[in-house]
Amino acid sequence: MVDTPVIDKTAAARAARFRHFIDGEMVESADGRMFEKRRPFDNSLVGMVSEAGRAEVDAAVMAARNALNGPWKGISVEERSDMMRAVADGINKRFDDFVEAEFNDTGQPKTMMSHAFVPRGAANFKSFADVVKSVAGEAFQTPTPDGAGAINYSIRKPKGVIGVISPWNAPFLLMTWKVAPALACGNTVVVKPSEETPGTATLLGEVMNDVGIPKGVYNVVHGFGPESAGAFLTEHPEVDAITFTGETRTGTAIMKAAAVGTRDVSFEMGGKNSALVFADADIDKAVEGLTRSIFLNCGQVCLGTERVLVERPIFDEVVARMKAVAESLRPGHPEDKHTNFGPLISQEHRDKVLSYYAKAKAEGATIVTGGGVPDLPGDLAKGSWVQPTIWTGLADDASPVREEIFGPCCHIRPFDSEGEAVRVANDTEYGLATSIWTSDLSRAHRVAQEIDVGITWVNSWFLRDLRTPFGGSKQSGIGREGGVHSLEFYTELRNICVKL
Ligand code: NAD
């Protein structure tokens, strides 16, 4: 991912370098512009990241355009599928490097990288290698007045150069979730990873070269959003479509850019997900699933739960048991095997989460546990840590109940009827995911169909099958990705009508 640092007296000059990956080469910005990448758990410097200007973004987009019309164009679906498998194998060959890069990016415990996030990144390439090989077209026999008829059939073509804008919360998994189907469908990509997580996207460039993906098919430019690489990429007229994961308000800005040239978008955005726990639920399983959905990745999971609704007869028991789990979490150095709770991504994000901890207090919450910053020794005290936090007693219109916080926290509210639970769950501008905990099968189906979200789990959470449609309703997204649904965005469906 990074090369030997230049020997110099300044820390910045000694640090690792994250360069753009353009047309198969690692390059720095012509004006030498860079920004710092720091480790979330102790704020130490990981390295310096090149910041792309318009010139670098233009070079990356034109490399993608040339590859699309050049070496990538003649490659058959079977060959592309084999290449996607080779990329997955290439990632697995350098598994430890990817774990290290993801660890430096996010600061979460390494077990999470090695058990979930890196293997899932490789799995994305394998999954879409299979999908593209098994897609059927459609055909119709059409009657005509002369009686001879016509045949209509459809074919799928790559959409073109895809701009991929990705977030920091599970950077490798979420970036490959878009890059894998895009390339498997024959497109070329320019990726703008989050400024917080430059590591794995850069490292993937090396794998692309190692396994022989033609130059220019996969490109990476680093930088920020507005007035930087993100905006330059989404505004670029040679980008045919944009796939984005991140905050809803960023999606709004990107949609405005995409409107120029009426380019297609696929958006996976914010959420304020609910969980509904009925009195007949298996409480052990519900508490285990709920607490995972709230505290995993320090609460920085788009599908995570921030609003827990519990049927009144079991309310006190569920609150007490969730409090016990929250207080058993152990923050610490992410390489310590006893650590099972990591930091937030950055000091800036910590300020945001702590502002909601303060708002909850000011708006009258009962703080069941947490609400502050944990005491950690030595350099860890400089990291972006917050305590796992549970509130009760907030009104339905309180800001910590309505706005996405994206931290390790939730509000727990009692309910008295199924209708009330459904009404409260739907009382949000978001519609990403929900989980329902009950042993009544009829109720599970009934409630699942009433909640306005893209993904509903019953008696589980984050159980993913990559072939299923993934995406959000309302302000949580536009479009669905996953399995054949990804083809809707990453290919252009064309109709051919043959008069017989
Ligand atoms: P963000 O919107 O701040 O940034 C995401 C990306 O957009 C980054 O690469 C950023 O540099 C870029 N960006 C920002 N402004 C831009 C602009 N004007 N033009 C072009 N690019 C721009 O999001 P984040 O803080 O990195 O991620 C957290 C958010 O992502 C949360 O809201 C979370 O819910 C959401 N998320 C959603 C899903 C999902 O599947 N629905 C998955 C993961 C994260």
PDB file of C-alpha atoms in Angstrom, residues 295-499:
ATOM      1  CA  PHE A 295     -22.344  -1.330  19.700  1.00  0.00           C
ATOM      2  CA  LEU A 296     -20.636  -3.200  16.825  1.00  0.00           C
ATOM      3  CA  ASN A 297     -17.963  -1.068  15.138  1.00  0.00           C
ATOM      4  CA  CYS A 298     -18.561   1.496  17.914  1.00  0.00           C
ATOM      5  CA  GLY A 299     -22.068   2.046  16.548  1.00  0.00           C
ATOM      6  CA  GLN A 300     -20.766   3.092  13.133  1.00  0.00           C
ATOM      7  CA  VAL A 301     -22.859   0.669  11.067  1.00  0.00           C
ATOM      8  CA  CYS A 302     -25.494   2.083   8.731  1.00  0.00           C
ATOM      9  CA  LEU A 303     -27.769  -0.866   9.580  1.00  0.00           C
ATOM     10  CA  GLY A 304     -27.238  -0.406  13.336  1.00  0.00           C
ATOM     11  CA  THR A 305     -30.063   0.264  15.781  1.00  0.00           C
ATOM     12  CA  GLU A 306     -30.503   3.658  17.458  1.00  0.00           C
ATOM     13  CA  ARG A 307     -34.192   3.317  18.456  1.00  0.00           C
ATOM     14  CA  VAL A 308     -35.241   0.307  20.538  1.00  0.00           C
ATOM     15  CA  LEU A 309     -38.981  -0.230  21.147  1.00  0.00           C
ATOM     16  CA  VAL A 310     -39.807  -2.780  23.858  1.00  0.00           C
ATOM     17  CA  GLU A 311     -43.248  -4.104  24.837  1.00  0.00           C
ATOM     18  CA  ARG A 312     -43.994  -2.798  28.321  1.00  0.00           C
ATOM     19  CA  PRO A 313     -44.133  -6.097  30.317  1.00  0.00           C
ATOM     20  CA  ILE A 314     -40.469  -6.845  29.521  1.00  0.00           C
ATOM     21  CA  PHE A 315     -39.236  -3.230  29.309  1.00  0.00           C
ATOM     22  CA  ASP A 316     -37.396  -3.087  32.672  1.00  0.00           C
ATOM     23  CA  GLU A 317     -35.774  -6.477  32.165  1.00  0.00           C
ATOM     24  CA  VAL A 318     -34.535  -5.634  28.652  1.00  0.00           C
ATOM     25  CA  VAL A 319     -33.156  -2.265  29.794  1.00  0.00           C
ATOM     26  CA  ALA A 320     -31.320  -3.878  32.740  1.00  0.00           C
ATOM     27  CA  ARG A 321     -29.852  -6.615  30.562  1.00  0.00           C
ATOM     28  CA  MET A 322     -28.749  -4.217  27.833  1.00  0.00           C
ATOM     29  CA  LYS A 323     -27.113  -2.012  30.467  1.00  0.00           C
ATOM     30  CA  ALA A 324     -25.166  -5.035  31.757  1.00  0.00           C
ATOM     31  CA  VAL A 325     -23.904  -5.839  28.239  1.00  0.00           C
ATOM     32  CA  ALA A 326     -22.939  -2.205  27.556  1.00  0.00           C
ATOM     33  CA  GLU A 327     -20.978  -2.071  30.799  1.00  0.00           C
ATOM     34  CA  SER A 328     -19.164  -5.308  30.007  1.00  0.00           C
ATOM     35  CA  LEU A 329     -17.649  -3.907  26.784  1.00  0.00           C
ATOM     36  CA  ARG A 330     -13.901  -3.381  27.014  1.00  0.00           C
ATOM     37  CA  PRO A 331     -12.351  -0.443  25.158  1.00  0.00           C
ATOM     38  CA  GLY A 332      -8.583  -0.640  24.815  1.00  0.00           C
ATOM     39  CA  HIS A 333      -5.727  -1.073  22.400  1.00  0.00           C
ATOM     40  CA  PRO A 334      -7.237  -2.733  19.318  1.00  0.00           C
ATOM     41  CA  GLU A 335      -4.418  -5.292  19.167  1.00  0.00           C
ATOM     42  CA  ASP A 336      -5.085  -6.451  22.748  1.00  0.00           C
ATOM     43  CA  LYS A 337      -7.073  -9.691  22.555  1.00  0.00           C
ATOM     44  CA  HIS A 338      -9.306  -8.589  25.449  1.00  0.00           C
ATOM     45  CA  THR A 339     -10.459  -5.452  23.608  1.00  0.00           C
ATOM     46  CA  ASN A 340     -13.926  -5.802  22.110  1.00  0.00           C
ATOM     47  CA  PHE A 341     -14.889  -2.157  21.718  1.00  0.00           C
ATOM     48  CA  GLY A 342     -13.088   0.296  19.444  1.00  0.00           C
ATOM     49  CA  PRO A 343     -12.981   4.081  19.001  1.00  0.00           C
ATOM     50  CA  LEU A 344     -14.966   6.383  16.733  1.00  0.00           C
ATOM     51  CA  ILE A 345     -13.341   7.199  13.403  1.00  0.00           C
ATOM     52  CA  SER A 346     -12.067  10.706  14.214  1.00  0.00           C
ATOM     53  CA  GLN A 347     -11.959  13.526  16.720  1.00  0.00           C
ATOM     54  CA  GLU A 348     -14.443  15.390  14.541  1.00  0.00           C
ATOM     55  CA  HIS A 349     -16.930  12.523  14.649  1.00  0.00           C
ATOM     56  CA  ARG A 350     -16.409  12.221  18.404  1.00  0.00           C
ATOM     57  CA  ASP A 351     -17.382  15.883  18.797  1.00  0.00           C
ATOM     58  CA  LYS A 352     -20.586  15.135  16.881  1.00  0.00           C
ATOM     59  CA  VAL A 353     -21.473  12.067  18.977  1.00  0.00           C
ATOM     60  CA  LEU A 354     -20.660  13.877  22.243  1.00  0.00           C
ATOM     61  CA  SER A 355     -22.888  16.756  21.157  1.00  0.00           C
ATOM     62  CA  TYR A 356     -25.777  14.249  21.061  1.00  0.00           C
ATOM     63  CA  TYR A 357     -24.774  12.903  24.489  1.00  0.00           C
ATOM     64  CA  ALA A 358     -25.113  16.495  25.746  1.00  0.00           C
ATOM     65  CA  LYS A 359     -28.402  17.061  23.889  1.00  0.00           C
ATOM     66  CA  ALA A 360     -29.903  13.859  25.355  1.00  0.00           C
ATOM     67  CA  LYS A 361     -29.120  15.122  28.848  1.00  0.00           C
ATOM     68  CA  ALA A 362     -30.447  18.592  28.088  1.00  0.00           C
ATOM     69  CA  GLU A 363     -33.636  17.181  26.555  1.00  0.00           C
ATOM     70  CA  GLY A 364     -34.421  15.181  29.706  1.00  0.00           C
ATOM     71  CA  ALA A 365     -33.082  11.670  29.098  1.00  0.00           C
ATOM     72  CA  THR A 366     -32.520   9.195  31.882  1.00  0.00           C
ATOM     73  CA  ILE A 367     -28.939   8.038  31.285  1.00  0.00           C
ATOM     74  CA  VAL A 368     -29.049   4.291  31.895  1.00  0.00           C
ATOM     75  CA  THR A 369     -25.335   3.951  31.239  1.00  0.00           C
ATOM     76  CA  GLY A 370     -22.467   5.873  29.647  1.00  0.00           C
ATOM     77  CA  GLY A 371     -22.911   9.394  28.368  1.00  0.00           C
ATOM     78  CA  GLY A 372     -19.243  10.395  28.433  1.00  0.00           C
ATOM     79  CA  VAL A 373     -15.694   9.447  27.554  1.00  0.00           C
ATOM     80  CA  PRO A 374     -13.977   6.354  29.024  1.00  0.00           C
ATOM     81  CA  ASP A 375     -10.792   6.698  31.077  1.00  0.00           C
ATOM     82  CA  LEU A 376      -8.000   5.124  29.089  1.00  0.00           C
ATOM     83  CA  PRO A 377      -4.281   4.954  29.894  1.00  0.00           C
ATOM     84  CA  GLY A 378      -1.321   6.540  28.089  1.00  0.00           C
ATOM     85  CA  ASP A 379      -1.589   7.442  24.432  1.00  0.00           C
ATOM     86  CA  LEU A 380      -5.021   5.821  24.145  1.00  0.00           C
ATOM     87  CA  ALA A 381      -6.397   8.848  25.995  1.00  0.00           C
ATOM     88  CA  LYS A 382      -5.644  10.859  22.817  1.00  0.00           C
ATOM     89  CA  GLY A 383      -7.923   8.620  20.723  1.00  0.00           C
ATOM     90  CA  SER A 384     -11.517   9.349  19.712  1.00  0.00           C
ATOM     91  CA  TRP A 385     -13.250   7.270  22.383  1.00  0.00           C
ATOM     92  CA  VAL A 386     -16.774   7.530  23.771  1.00  0.00           C
ATOM     93  CA  GLN A 387     -18.691   5.335  26.207  1.00  0.00           C
ATOM     94  CA  PRO A 388     -21.397   2.901  25.079  1.00  0.00           C
ATOM     95  CA  THR A 389     -24.551   4.793  26.008  1.00  0.00           C
ATOM     96  CA  ILE A 390     -28.208   3.947  26.645  1.00  0.00           C
ATOM     97  CA  TRP A 391     -30.991   6.433  27.306  1.00  0.00           C
ATOM     98  CA  THR A 392     -34.650   6.097  28.273  1.00  0.00           C
ATOM     99  CA  GLY A 393     -37.338   8.716  28.872  1.00  0.00           C
ATOM    100  CA  LEU A 394     -36.861  10.945  25.819  1.00  0.00           C
ATOM    101  CA  ALA A 395     -39.860  12.342  23.937  1.00  0.00           C
ATOM    102  CA  ASP A 396     -40.534  11.035  20.422  1.00  0.00           C
ATOM    103  CA  ASP A 397     -39.481  14.403  18.977  1.00  0.00           C
ATOM    104  CA  ALA A 398     -36.208  14.739  20.913  1.00  0.00           C
ATOM    105  CA  SER A 399     -33.238  15.267  18.599  1.00  0.00           C
ATOM    106  CA  PRO A 400     -31.275  12.143  19.742  1.00  0.00           C
ATOM    107  CA  VAL A 401     -34.388  10.101  18.861  1.00  0.00           C
ATOM    108  CA  ARG A 402     -34.916  11.665  15.432  1.00  0.00           C
ATOM    109  CA  GLU A 403     -31.444  12.380  14.036  1.00  0.00           C
ATOM    110  CA  GLU A 404     -28.810   9.860  12.957  1.00  0.00           C
ATOM    111  CA  ILE A 405     -25.973   9.929  15.521  1.00  0.00           C
ATOM    112  CA  PHE A 406     -23.811   7.083  14.150  1.00  0.00           C
ATOM    113  CA  GLY A 407     -22.304   6.265  17.542  1.00  0.00           C
ATOM    114  CA  PRO A 408     -22.560   3.480  20.151  1.00  0.00           C
ATOM    115  CA  CYS A 409     -25.830   4.672  21.638  1.00  0.00           C
ATOM    116  CA  CYS A 410     -29.576   4.102  21.609  1.00  0.00           C
ATOM    117  CA  HIS A 411     -32.821   5.240  23.160  1.00  0.00           C
ATOM    118  CA  ILE A 412     -35.152   2.567  24.573  1.00  0.00           C
ATOM    119  CA  ARG A 413     -38.884   3.321  24.616  1.00  0.00           C
ATOM    120  CA  PRO A 414     -41.783   1.167  25.876  1.00  0.00           C
ATOM    121  CA  PHE A 415     -44.888   0.401  23.779  1.00  0.00           C
ATOM    122  CA  ASP A 416     -48.290  -1.127  24.599  1.00  0.00           C
ATOM    123  CA  SER A 417     -49.602  -2.433  21.274  1.00  0.00           C
ATOM    124  CA  GLU A 418     -48.393  -3.696  17.920  1.00  0.00           C
ATOM    125  CA  GLY A 419     -50.031  -0.705  16.212  1.00  0.00           C
ATOM    126  CA  GLU A 420     -48.170   1.750  18.430  1.00  0.00           C
ATOM    127  CA  ALA A 421     -44.843   0.005  17.778  1.00  0.00           C
ATOM    128  CA  VAL A 422     -45.349   0.133  13.997  1.00  0.00           C
ATOM    129  CA  ARG A 423     -46.425   3.792  14.106  1.00  0.00           C
ATOM    130  CA  VAL A 424     -43.363   4.842  16.137  1.00  0.00           C
ATOM    131  CA  ALA A 425     -40.974   2.739  14.009  1.00  0.00           C
ATOM    132  CA  ASN A 426     -42.279   4.457  10.867  1.00  0.00           C
ATOM    133  CA  ASP A 427     -42.185   7.943  12.385  1.00  0.00           C
ATOM    134  CA  THR A 428     -38.882   8.910  10.755  1.00  0.00           C
ATOM    135  CA  GLU A 429     -37.650  10.405   7.507  1.00  0.00           C
ATOM    136  CA  TYR A 430     -35.307   7.422   7.107  1.00  0.00           C
ATOM    137  CA  GLY A 431     -36.119   3.878   5.944  1.00  0.00           C
ATOM    138  CA  LEU A 432     -33.031   1.709   5.899  1.00  0.00           C
ATOM    139  CA  ALA A 433     -33.456  -1.295   8.218  1.00  0.00           C
ATOM    140  CA  THR A 434     -35.338  -2.731  11.180  1.00  0.00           C
ATOM    141  CA  SER A 435     -35.282  -5.846  13.319  1.00  0.00           C
ATOM    142  CA  ILE A 436     -38.286  -7.568  14.871  1.00  0.00           C
ATOM    143  CA  TRP A 437     -37.909  -9.849  17.878  1.00  0.00           C
ATOM    144  CA  THR A 438     -40.892 -12.168  18.496  1.00  0.00           C
ATOM    145  CA  SER A 439     -41.772 -15.859  18.640  1.00  0.00           C
ATOM    146  CA  ASP A 440     -45.159 -15.258  16.969  1.00  0.00           C
ATOM    147  CA  LEU A 441     -44.605 -16.111  13.305  1.00  0.00           C
ATOM    148  CA  SER A 442     -47.785 -14.444  12.068  1.00  0.00           C
ATOM    149  CA  ARG A 443     -46.931 -11.252  13.876  1.00  0.00           C
ATOM    150  CA  ALA A 444     -43.390 -11.329  12.459  1.00  0.00           C
ATOM    151  CA  HIS A 445     -44.709 -11.449   8.871  1.00  0.00           C
ATOM    152  CA  ARG A 446     -47.466  -8.923   9.540  1.00  0.00           C
ATOM    153  CA  VAL A 447     -45.199  -6.321  11.184  1.00  0.00           C
ATOM    154  CA  ALA A 448     -42.380  -6.884   8.645  1.00  0.00           C
ATOM    155  CA  GLN A 449     -44.743  -5.868   5.852  1.00  0.00           C
ATOM    156  CA  GLU A 450     -45.835  -2.704   7.693  1.00  0.00           C
ATOM    157  CA  ILE A 451     -42.446  -1.137   8.385  1.00  0.00           C
ATOM    158  CA  ASP A 452     -41.230   1.227   5.662  1.00  0.00           C
ATOM    159  CA  VAL A 453     -37.642   0.072   5.262  1.00  0.00           C
ATOM    160  CA  GLY A 454     -35.495  -1.629   2.652  1.00  0.00           C
ATOM    161  CA  ILE A 455     -34.319  -4.475   4.919  1.00  0.00           C
ATOM    162  CA  THR A 456     -36.155  -6.209   7.765  1.00  0.00           C
ATOM    163  CA  TRP A 457     -34.609  -8.863   9.969  1.00  0.00           C
ATOM    164  CA  VAL A 458     -36.728 -11.175  12.088  1.00  0.00           C
ATOM    165  CA  ASN A 459     -34.976 -12.589  15.172  1.00  0.00           C
ATOM    166  CA  SER A 460     -31.599 -11.662  13.679  1.00  0.00           C
ATOM    167  CA  TRP A 461     -29.530  -8.711  12.581  1.00  0.00           C
ATOM    168  CA  PHE A 462     -26.927  -8.153   9.831  1.00  0.00           C
ATOM    169  CA  LEU A 463     -27.507 -11.623   8.407  1.00  0.00           C
ATOM    170  CA  ARG A 464     -26.664 -10.905   4.775  1.00  0.00           C
ATOM    171  CA  ASP A 465     -27.024 -12.917   1.612  1.00  0.00           C
ATOM    172  CA  LEU A 466     -25.215 -11.006  -1.134  1.00  0.00           C
ATOM    173  CA  ARG A 467     -27.826 -12.084  -3.711  1.00  0.00           C
ATOM    174  CA  THR A 468     -30.648 -10.172  -2.004  1.00  0.00           C
ATOM    175  CA  PRO A 469     -31.693  -6.553  -2.759  1.00  0.00           C
ATOM    176  CA  PHE A 470     -29.893  -4.093  -0.481  1.00  0.00           C
ATOM    177  CA  GLY A 471     -30.888  -0.456  -0.081  1.00  0.00           C
ATOM    178  CA  GLY A 472     -33.080   2.011   1.740  1.00  0.00           C
ATOM    179  CA  SER A 473     -36.519   3.546   1.455  1.00  0.00           C
ATOM    180  CA  LYS A 474     -37.437   7.202   2.049  1.00  0.00           C
ATOM    181  CA  GLN A 475     -34.294   9.318   2.652  1.00  0.00           C
ATOM    182  CA  SER A 476     -32.090   6.258   3.175  1.00  0.00           C
ATOM    183  CA  GLY A 477     -31.424   5.601  -0.464  1.00  0.00           C
ATOM    184  CA  ILE A 478     -32.208   5.365  -4.136  1.00  0.00           C
ATOM    185  CA  GLY A 479     -32.108   2.022  -5.916  1.00  0.00           C
ATOM    186  CA  ARG A 480     -31.097  -1.444  -4.807  1.00  0.00           C
ATOM    187  CA  GLU A 481     -27.751  -3.177  -5.127  1.00  0.00           C
ATOM    188  CA  GLY A 482     -26.942  -6.872  -4.571  1.00  0.00           C
ATOM    189  CA  GLY A 483     -27.247  -9.941  -6.793  1.00  0.00           C
ATOM    190  CA  VAL A 484     -29.081  -9.309 -10.054  1.00  0.00           C
ATOM    191  CA  HIS A 485     -30.411  -6.008  -8.640  1.00  0.00           C
ATOM    192  CA  SER A 486     -26.938  -4.510  -9.077  1.00  0.00           C
ATOM    193  CA  LEU A 487     -27.342  -5.029 -12.824  1.00  0.00           C
ATOM    194  CA  GLU A 488     -30.139  -2.471 -12.869  1.00  0.00           C
ATOM    195  CA  PHE A 489     -27.607   0.205 -12.093  1.00  0.00           C
ATOM    196  CA  TYR A 490     -24.338  -1.143 -13.479  1.00  0.00           C
ATOM    197  CA  THR A 491     -25.680  -2.114 -16.912  1.00  0.00           C
ATOM    198  CA  GLU A 492     -27.720  -0.465 -19.621  1.00  0.00           C
ATOM    199  CA  LEU A 493     -30.575  -2.676 -20.747  1.00  0.00           C
ATOM    200  CA  ARG A 494     -31.068  -2.394 -24.512  1.00  0.00           C
ATOM    201  CA  ASN A 495     -33.902  -3.737 -26.622  1.00  0.00           C
ATOM    202  CA  ILE A 496     -33.338  -5.103 -30.131  1.00  0.00           C
ATOM    203  CA  CYS A 497     -36.407  -5.574 -32.359  1.00  0.00           C
ATOM    204  CA  VAL A 498     -36.004  -7.850 -35.412  1.00  0.00           C
ATOM    205  CA  LYS A 499     -38.787  -7.814 -38.000  1.00  0.00           C
TER     206      LYS A 499
END
